[in-house]
mmCIF file of C-alpha atoms and ligand atoms in Angstrom:
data_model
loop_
_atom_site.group_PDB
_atom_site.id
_atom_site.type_symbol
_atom_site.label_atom_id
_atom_site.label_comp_id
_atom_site.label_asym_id
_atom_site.label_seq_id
_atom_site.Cartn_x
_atom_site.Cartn_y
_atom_site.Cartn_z
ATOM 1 C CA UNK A 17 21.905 -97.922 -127.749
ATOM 2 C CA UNK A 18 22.458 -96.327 -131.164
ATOM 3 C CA UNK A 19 24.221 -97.763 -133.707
ATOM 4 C CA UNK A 20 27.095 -95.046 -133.569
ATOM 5 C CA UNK A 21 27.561 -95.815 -129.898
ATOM 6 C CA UNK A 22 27.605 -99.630 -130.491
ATOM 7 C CA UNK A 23 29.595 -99.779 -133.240
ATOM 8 C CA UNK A 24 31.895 -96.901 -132.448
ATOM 9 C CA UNK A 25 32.780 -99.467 -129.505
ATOM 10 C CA UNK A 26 33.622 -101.998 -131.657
ATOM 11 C CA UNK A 27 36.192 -99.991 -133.847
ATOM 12 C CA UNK A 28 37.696 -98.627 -130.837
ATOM 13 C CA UNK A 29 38.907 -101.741 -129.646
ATOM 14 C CA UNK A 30 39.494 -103.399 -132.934
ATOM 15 C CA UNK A 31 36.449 -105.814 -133.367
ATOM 16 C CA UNK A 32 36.323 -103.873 -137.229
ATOM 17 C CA UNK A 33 39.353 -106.200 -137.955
ATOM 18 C CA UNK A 34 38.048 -109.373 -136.443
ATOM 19 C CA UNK A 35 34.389 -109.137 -138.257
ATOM 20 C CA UNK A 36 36.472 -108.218 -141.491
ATOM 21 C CA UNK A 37 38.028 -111.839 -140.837
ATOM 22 C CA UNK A 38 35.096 -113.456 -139.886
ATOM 23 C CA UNK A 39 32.712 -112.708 -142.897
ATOM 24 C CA UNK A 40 35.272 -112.662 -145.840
ATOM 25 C CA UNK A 41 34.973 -116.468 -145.271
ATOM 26 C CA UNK A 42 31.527 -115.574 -147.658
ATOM 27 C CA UNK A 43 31.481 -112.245 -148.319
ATOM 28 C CA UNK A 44 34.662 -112.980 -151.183
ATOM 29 C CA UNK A 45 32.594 -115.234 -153.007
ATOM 30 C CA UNK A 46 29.300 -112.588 -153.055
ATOM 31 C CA UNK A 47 32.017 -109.774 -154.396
ATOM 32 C CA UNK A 48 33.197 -112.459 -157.009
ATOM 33 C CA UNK A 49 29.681 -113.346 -158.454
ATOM 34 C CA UNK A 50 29.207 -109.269 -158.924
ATOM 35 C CA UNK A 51 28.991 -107.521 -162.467
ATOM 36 C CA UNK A 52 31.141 -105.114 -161.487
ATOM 37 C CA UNK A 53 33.138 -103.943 -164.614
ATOM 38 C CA UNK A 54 35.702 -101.346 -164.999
ATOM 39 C CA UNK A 55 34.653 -97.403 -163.997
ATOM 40 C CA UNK A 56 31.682 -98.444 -162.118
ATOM 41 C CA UNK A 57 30.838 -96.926 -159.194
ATOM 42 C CA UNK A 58 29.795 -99.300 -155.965
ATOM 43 C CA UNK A 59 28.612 -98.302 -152.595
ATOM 44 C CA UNK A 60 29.216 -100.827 -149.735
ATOM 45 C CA UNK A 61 26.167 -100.064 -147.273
ATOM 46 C CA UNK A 62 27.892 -100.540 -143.364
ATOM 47 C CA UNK A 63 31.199 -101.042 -144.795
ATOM 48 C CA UNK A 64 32.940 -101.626 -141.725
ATOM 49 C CA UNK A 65 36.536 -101.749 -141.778
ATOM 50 C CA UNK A 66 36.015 -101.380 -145.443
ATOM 51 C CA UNK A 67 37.964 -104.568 -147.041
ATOM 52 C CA UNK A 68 34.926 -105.254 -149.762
ATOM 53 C CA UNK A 69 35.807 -102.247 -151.442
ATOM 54 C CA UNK A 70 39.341 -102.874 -151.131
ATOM 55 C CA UNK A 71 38.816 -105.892 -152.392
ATOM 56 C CA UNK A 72 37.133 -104.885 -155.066
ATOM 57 C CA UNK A 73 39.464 -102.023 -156.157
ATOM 58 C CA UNK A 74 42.326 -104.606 -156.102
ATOM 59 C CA UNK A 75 40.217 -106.563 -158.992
ATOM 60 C CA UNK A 76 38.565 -103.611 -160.959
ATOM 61 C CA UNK A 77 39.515 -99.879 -161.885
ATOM 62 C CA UNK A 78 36.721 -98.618 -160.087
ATOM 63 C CA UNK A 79 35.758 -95.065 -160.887
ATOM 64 C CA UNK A 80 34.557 -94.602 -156.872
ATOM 65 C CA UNK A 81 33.737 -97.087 -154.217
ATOM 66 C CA UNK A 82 32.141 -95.476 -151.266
ATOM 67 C CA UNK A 83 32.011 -97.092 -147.842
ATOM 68 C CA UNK A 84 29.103 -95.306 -145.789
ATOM 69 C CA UNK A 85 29.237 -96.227 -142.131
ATOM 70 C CA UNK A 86 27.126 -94.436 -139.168
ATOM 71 C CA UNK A 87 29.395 -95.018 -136.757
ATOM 72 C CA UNK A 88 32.203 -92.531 -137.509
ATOM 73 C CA UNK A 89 34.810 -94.250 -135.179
ATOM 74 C CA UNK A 90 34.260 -97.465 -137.730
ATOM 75 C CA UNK A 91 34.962 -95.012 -140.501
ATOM 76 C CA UNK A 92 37.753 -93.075 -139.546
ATOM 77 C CA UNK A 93 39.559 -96.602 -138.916
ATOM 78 C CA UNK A 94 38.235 -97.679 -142.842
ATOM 79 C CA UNK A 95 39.643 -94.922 -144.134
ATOM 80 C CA UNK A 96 43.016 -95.167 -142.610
ATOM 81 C CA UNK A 97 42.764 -98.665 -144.046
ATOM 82 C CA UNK A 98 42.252 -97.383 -147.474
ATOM 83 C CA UNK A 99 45.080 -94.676 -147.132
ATOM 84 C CA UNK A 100 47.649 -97.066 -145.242
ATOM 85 C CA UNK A 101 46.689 -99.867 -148.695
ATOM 86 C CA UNK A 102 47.256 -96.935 -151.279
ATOM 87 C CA UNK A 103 43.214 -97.185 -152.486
ATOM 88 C CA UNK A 104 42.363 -93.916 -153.563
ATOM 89 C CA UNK A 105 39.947 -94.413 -155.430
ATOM 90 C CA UNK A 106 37.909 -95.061 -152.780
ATOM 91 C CA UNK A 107 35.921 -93.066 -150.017
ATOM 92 C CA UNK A 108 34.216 -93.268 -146.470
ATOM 93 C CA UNK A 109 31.199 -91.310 -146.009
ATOM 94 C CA UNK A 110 29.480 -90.998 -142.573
ATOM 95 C CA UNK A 111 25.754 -91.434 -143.053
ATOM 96 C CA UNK A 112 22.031 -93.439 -142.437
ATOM 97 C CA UNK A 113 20.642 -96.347 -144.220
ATOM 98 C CA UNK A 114 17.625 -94.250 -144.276
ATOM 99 C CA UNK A 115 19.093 -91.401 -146.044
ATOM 100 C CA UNK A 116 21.634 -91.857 -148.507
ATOM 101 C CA UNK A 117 23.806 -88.692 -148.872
ATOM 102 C CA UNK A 118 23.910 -89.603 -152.621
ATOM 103 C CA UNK A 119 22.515 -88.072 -155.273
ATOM 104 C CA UNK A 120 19.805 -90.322 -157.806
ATOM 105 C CA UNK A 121 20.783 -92.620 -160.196
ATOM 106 C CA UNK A 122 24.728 -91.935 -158.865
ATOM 107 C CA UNK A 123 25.704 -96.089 -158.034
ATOM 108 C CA UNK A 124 25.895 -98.841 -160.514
ATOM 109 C CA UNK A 125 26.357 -101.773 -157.825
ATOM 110 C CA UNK A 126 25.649 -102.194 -153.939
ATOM 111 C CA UNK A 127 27.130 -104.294 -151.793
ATOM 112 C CA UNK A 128 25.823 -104.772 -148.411
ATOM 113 C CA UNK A 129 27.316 -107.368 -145.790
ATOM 114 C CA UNK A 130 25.802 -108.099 -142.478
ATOM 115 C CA UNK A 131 24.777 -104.711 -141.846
ATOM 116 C CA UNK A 132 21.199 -104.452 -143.584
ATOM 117 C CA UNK A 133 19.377 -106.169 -140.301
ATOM 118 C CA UNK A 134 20.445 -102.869 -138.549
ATOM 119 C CA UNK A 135 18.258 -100.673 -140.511
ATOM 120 C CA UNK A 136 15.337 -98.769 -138.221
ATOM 121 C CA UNK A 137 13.404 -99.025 -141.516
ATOM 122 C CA UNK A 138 14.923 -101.834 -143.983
ATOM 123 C CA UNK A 139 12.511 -101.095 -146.718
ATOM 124 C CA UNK A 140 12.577 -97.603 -146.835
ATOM 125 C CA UNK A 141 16.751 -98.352 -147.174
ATOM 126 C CA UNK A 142 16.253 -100.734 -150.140
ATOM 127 C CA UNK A 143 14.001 -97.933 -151.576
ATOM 128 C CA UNK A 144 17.207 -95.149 -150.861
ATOM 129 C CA UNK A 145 19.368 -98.417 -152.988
ATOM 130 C CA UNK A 146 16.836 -98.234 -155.651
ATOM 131 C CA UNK A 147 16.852 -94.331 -155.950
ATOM 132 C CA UNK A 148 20.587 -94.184 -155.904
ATOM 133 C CA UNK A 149 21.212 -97.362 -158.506
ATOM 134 C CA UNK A 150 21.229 -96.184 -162.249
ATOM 135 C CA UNK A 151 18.541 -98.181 -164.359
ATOM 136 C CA UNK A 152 20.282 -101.995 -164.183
ATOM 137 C CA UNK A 153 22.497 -101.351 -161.732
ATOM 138 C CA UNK A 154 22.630 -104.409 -158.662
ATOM 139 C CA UNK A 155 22.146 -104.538 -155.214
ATOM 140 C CA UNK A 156 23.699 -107.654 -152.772
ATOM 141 C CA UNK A 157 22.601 -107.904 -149.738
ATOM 142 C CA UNK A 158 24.612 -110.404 -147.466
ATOM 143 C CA UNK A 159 22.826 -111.627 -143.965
ATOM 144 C CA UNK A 160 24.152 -114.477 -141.783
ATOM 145 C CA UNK A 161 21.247 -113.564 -139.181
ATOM 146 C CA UNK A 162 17.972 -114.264 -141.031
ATOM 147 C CA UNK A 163 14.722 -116.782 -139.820
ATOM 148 C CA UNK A 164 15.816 -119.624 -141.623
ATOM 149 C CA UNK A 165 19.580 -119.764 -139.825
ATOM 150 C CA UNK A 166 17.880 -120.804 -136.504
ATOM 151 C CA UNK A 167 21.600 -120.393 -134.975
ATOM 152 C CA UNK A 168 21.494 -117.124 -135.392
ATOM 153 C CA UNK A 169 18.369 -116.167 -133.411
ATOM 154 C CA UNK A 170 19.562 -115.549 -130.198
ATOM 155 C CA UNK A 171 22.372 -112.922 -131.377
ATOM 156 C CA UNK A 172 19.847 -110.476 -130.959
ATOM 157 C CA UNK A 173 20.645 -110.559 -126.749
ATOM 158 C CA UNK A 174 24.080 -109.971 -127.532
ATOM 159 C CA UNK A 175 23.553 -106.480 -129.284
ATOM 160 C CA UNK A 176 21.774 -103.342 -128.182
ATOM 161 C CA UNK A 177 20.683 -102.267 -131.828
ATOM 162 C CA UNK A 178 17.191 -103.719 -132.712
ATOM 163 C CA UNK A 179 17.552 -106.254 -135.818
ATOM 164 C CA UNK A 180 15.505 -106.982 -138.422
ATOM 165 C CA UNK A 181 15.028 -111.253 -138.887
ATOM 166 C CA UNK A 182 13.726 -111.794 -142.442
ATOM 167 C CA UNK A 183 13.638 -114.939 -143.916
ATOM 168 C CA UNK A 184 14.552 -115.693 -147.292
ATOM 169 C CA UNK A 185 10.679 -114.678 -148.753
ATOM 170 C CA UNK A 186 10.377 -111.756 -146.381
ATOM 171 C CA UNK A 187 13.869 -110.071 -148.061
ATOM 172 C CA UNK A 188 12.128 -111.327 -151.714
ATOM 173 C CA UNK A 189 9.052 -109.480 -150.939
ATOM 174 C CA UNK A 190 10.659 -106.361 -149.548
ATOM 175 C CA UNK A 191 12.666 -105.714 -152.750
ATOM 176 C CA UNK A 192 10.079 -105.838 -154.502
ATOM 177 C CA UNK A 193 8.082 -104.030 -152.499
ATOM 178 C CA UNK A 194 10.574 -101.471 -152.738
ATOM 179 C CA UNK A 195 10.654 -101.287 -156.654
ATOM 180 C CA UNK A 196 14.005 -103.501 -156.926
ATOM 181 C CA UNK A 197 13.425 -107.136 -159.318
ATOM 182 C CA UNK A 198 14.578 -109.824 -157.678
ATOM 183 C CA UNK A 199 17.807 -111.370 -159.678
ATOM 184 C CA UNK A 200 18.634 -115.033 -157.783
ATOM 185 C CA UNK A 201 18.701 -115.495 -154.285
ATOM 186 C CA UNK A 202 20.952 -118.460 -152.726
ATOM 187 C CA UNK A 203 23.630 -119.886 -149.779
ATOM 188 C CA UNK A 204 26.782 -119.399 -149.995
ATOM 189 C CA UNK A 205 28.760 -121.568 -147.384
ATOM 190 C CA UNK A 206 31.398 -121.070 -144.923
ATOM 191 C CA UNK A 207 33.669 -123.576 -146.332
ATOM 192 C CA UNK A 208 36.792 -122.179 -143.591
ATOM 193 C CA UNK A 209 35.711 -121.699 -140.416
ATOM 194 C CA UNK A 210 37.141 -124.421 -138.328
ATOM 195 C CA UNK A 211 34.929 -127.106 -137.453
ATOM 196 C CA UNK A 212 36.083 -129.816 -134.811
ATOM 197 C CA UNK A 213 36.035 -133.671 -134.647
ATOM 198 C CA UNK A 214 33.050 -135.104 -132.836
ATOM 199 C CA UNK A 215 34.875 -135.796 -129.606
ATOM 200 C CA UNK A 216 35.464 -132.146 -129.430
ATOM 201 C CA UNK A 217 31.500 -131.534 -128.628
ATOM 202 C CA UNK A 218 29.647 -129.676 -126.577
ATOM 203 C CA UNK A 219 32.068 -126.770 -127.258
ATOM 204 C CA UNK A 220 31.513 -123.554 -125.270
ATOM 205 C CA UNK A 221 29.301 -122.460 -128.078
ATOM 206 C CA UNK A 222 27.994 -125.623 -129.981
ATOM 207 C CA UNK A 223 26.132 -128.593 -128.598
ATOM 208 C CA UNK A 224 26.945 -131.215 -131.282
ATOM 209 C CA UNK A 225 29.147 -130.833 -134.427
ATOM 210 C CA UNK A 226 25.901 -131.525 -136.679
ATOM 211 C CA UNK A 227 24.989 -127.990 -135.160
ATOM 212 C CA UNK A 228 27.804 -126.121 -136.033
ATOM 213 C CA UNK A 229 27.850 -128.327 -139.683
ATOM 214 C CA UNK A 230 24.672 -126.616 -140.468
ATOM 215 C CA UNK A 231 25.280 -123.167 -139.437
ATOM 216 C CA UNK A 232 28.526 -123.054 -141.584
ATOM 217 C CA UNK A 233 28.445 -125.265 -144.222
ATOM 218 C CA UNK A 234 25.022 -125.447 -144.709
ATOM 219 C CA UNK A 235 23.064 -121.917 -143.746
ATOM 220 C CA UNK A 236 26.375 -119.886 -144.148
ATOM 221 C CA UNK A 237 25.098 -116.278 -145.884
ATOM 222 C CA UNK A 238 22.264 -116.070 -147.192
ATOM 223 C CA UNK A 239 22.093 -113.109 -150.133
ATOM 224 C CA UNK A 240 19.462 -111.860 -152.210
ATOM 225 C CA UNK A 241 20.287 -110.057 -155.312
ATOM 226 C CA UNK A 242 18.481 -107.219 -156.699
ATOM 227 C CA UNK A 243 18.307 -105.489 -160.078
ATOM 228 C CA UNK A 244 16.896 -101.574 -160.427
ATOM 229 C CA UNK A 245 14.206 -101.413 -163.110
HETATM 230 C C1 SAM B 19 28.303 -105.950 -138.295
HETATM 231 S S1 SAM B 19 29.079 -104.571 -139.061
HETATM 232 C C2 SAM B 19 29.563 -105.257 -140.633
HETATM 233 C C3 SAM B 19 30.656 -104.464 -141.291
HETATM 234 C C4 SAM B 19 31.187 -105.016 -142.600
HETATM 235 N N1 SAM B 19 30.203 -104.923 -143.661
HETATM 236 C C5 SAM B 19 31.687 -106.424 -142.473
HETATM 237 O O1 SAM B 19 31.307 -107.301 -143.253
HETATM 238 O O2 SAM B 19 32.507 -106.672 -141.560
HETATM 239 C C6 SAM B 19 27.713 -103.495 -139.477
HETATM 240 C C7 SAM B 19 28.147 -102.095 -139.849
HETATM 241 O O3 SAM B 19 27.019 -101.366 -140.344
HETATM 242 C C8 SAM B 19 26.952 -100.096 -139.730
HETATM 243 N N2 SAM B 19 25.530 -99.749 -139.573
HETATM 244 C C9 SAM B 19 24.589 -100.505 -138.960
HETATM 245 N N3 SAM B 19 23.385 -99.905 -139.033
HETATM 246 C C10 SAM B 19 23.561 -98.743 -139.694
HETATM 247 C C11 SAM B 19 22.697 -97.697 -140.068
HETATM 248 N N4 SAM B 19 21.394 -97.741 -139.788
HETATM 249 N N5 SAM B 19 23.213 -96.648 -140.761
HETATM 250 C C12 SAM B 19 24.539 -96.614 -141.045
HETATM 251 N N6 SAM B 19 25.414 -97.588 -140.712
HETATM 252 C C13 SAM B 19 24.941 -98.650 -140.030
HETATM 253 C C14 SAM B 19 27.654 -100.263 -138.392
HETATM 254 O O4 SAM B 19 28.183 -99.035 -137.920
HETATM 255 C C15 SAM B 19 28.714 -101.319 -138.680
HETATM 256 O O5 SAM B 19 29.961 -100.771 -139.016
#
């Protein structure tokens, strides 16, 4: 399946709104730790339902903030998001991780949240990042399914779309293999998604609480930060 058929599935039946809920948990803290300043422009790569960019223009005067999505369905809903919260300084471009429809040198930040893994070809996208990024300009890429989160591995039988499972060194490598220095890379915990008392284990989905203690609080996101030379 391709990933405008998958994910043109999920917008239609409103699972844009429920992965928006499920990764703010982290993705509000990556946003936060970005040098975004006034007039920048920032591209959110998969933006979904698009509430980084919201987000962001809520904080900043952005000069632009484009959301680029391949599944049009996903972006028609972001975009009647953006109109319906009065952003207008943002956009939603349809488009492929492996050809940015923007011109060089034309993005001063990236923002990227678990969407990356879909790419056919992820370092030929993180070279497209590097080509659009003026010199200095940042790229954050957020991944909850990556080798080191061993509760993630089996999501791949739940999903059509072939993923991409880097670990923390393979995503390291691959920036710089793709001309981008790498800036920090760390966890950032989910510090809100419920976790139940002991007695409440096995759940449908978790064997023992220590389980579901390390894949929140402990694994949560993992993101590795880039800087263009
Ligand atoms: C799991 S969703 C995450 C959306 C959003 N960033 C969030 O945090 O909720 C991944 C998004 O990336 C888009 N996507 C995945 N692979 C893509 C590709 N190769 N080119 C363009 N968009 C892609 C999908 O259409 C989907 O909307």
């Amino acid at each position: 399946m391709s990933v405008r058929e998958e994910f043109d599935a999920w917008a239609a039946d409103g699972r844009d709104r429920g992965m928006e809920e499920r990764h703010w948990h982290t993705a509000r803290d990556v946003l936060a730790a970005m040098p975004v300043e006034d007039g920048d422009r920032v591209l959110d790569l998969g933006t979904g339902s698009g509430y980084a960019l919201r987000a962001l223009a809520d904080t900043h005067e952005l000069s632009h903030g484009v959301g680029l999505d391949g599944a049009p369905e996903m972006a028609g809903n972001a975009r009647s998001y953006n109109q319906s919260e009065g952003a207008e300084t943002l956009s939603v471009t349809v488009g492929e991780f492996g050809s940015l429809p923007l011109a060089d040198d034309s993005v001063d930040h990236v923002f990227s949240m678990e969407a990356f893994y879909y790419s056919s070809d992820p370092v030929k996208t993180l070279r497209e990042l590097r080509r659009v990024l003026v010199p200095g300009g940042t790229v954050h890429i957020a991944v909850n399914y990556y080798e080191e989160n061993v509760h993630s591995h089996d999501w791949q039988e739940n999903i059509d779309v072939e993923m991409t499972r880097w670990s923390g060194p393979e995503y390291r490598e691959a920036f710089r293999e793709a001309g981008l220095h790498v800036a920090s890379q760390r966890n950032v915990p989910d510090r809100e998604t419920e976790i139940p008392a002991t007695e409440a284990f096995p759940t449908d989905n978790w064997d023992t609480r220590e389980a579901m203690v390390e894949r929140y609080r402990e694994f949560g996101t993992l993101v590795t930060v880039g800087v263009a030379p």
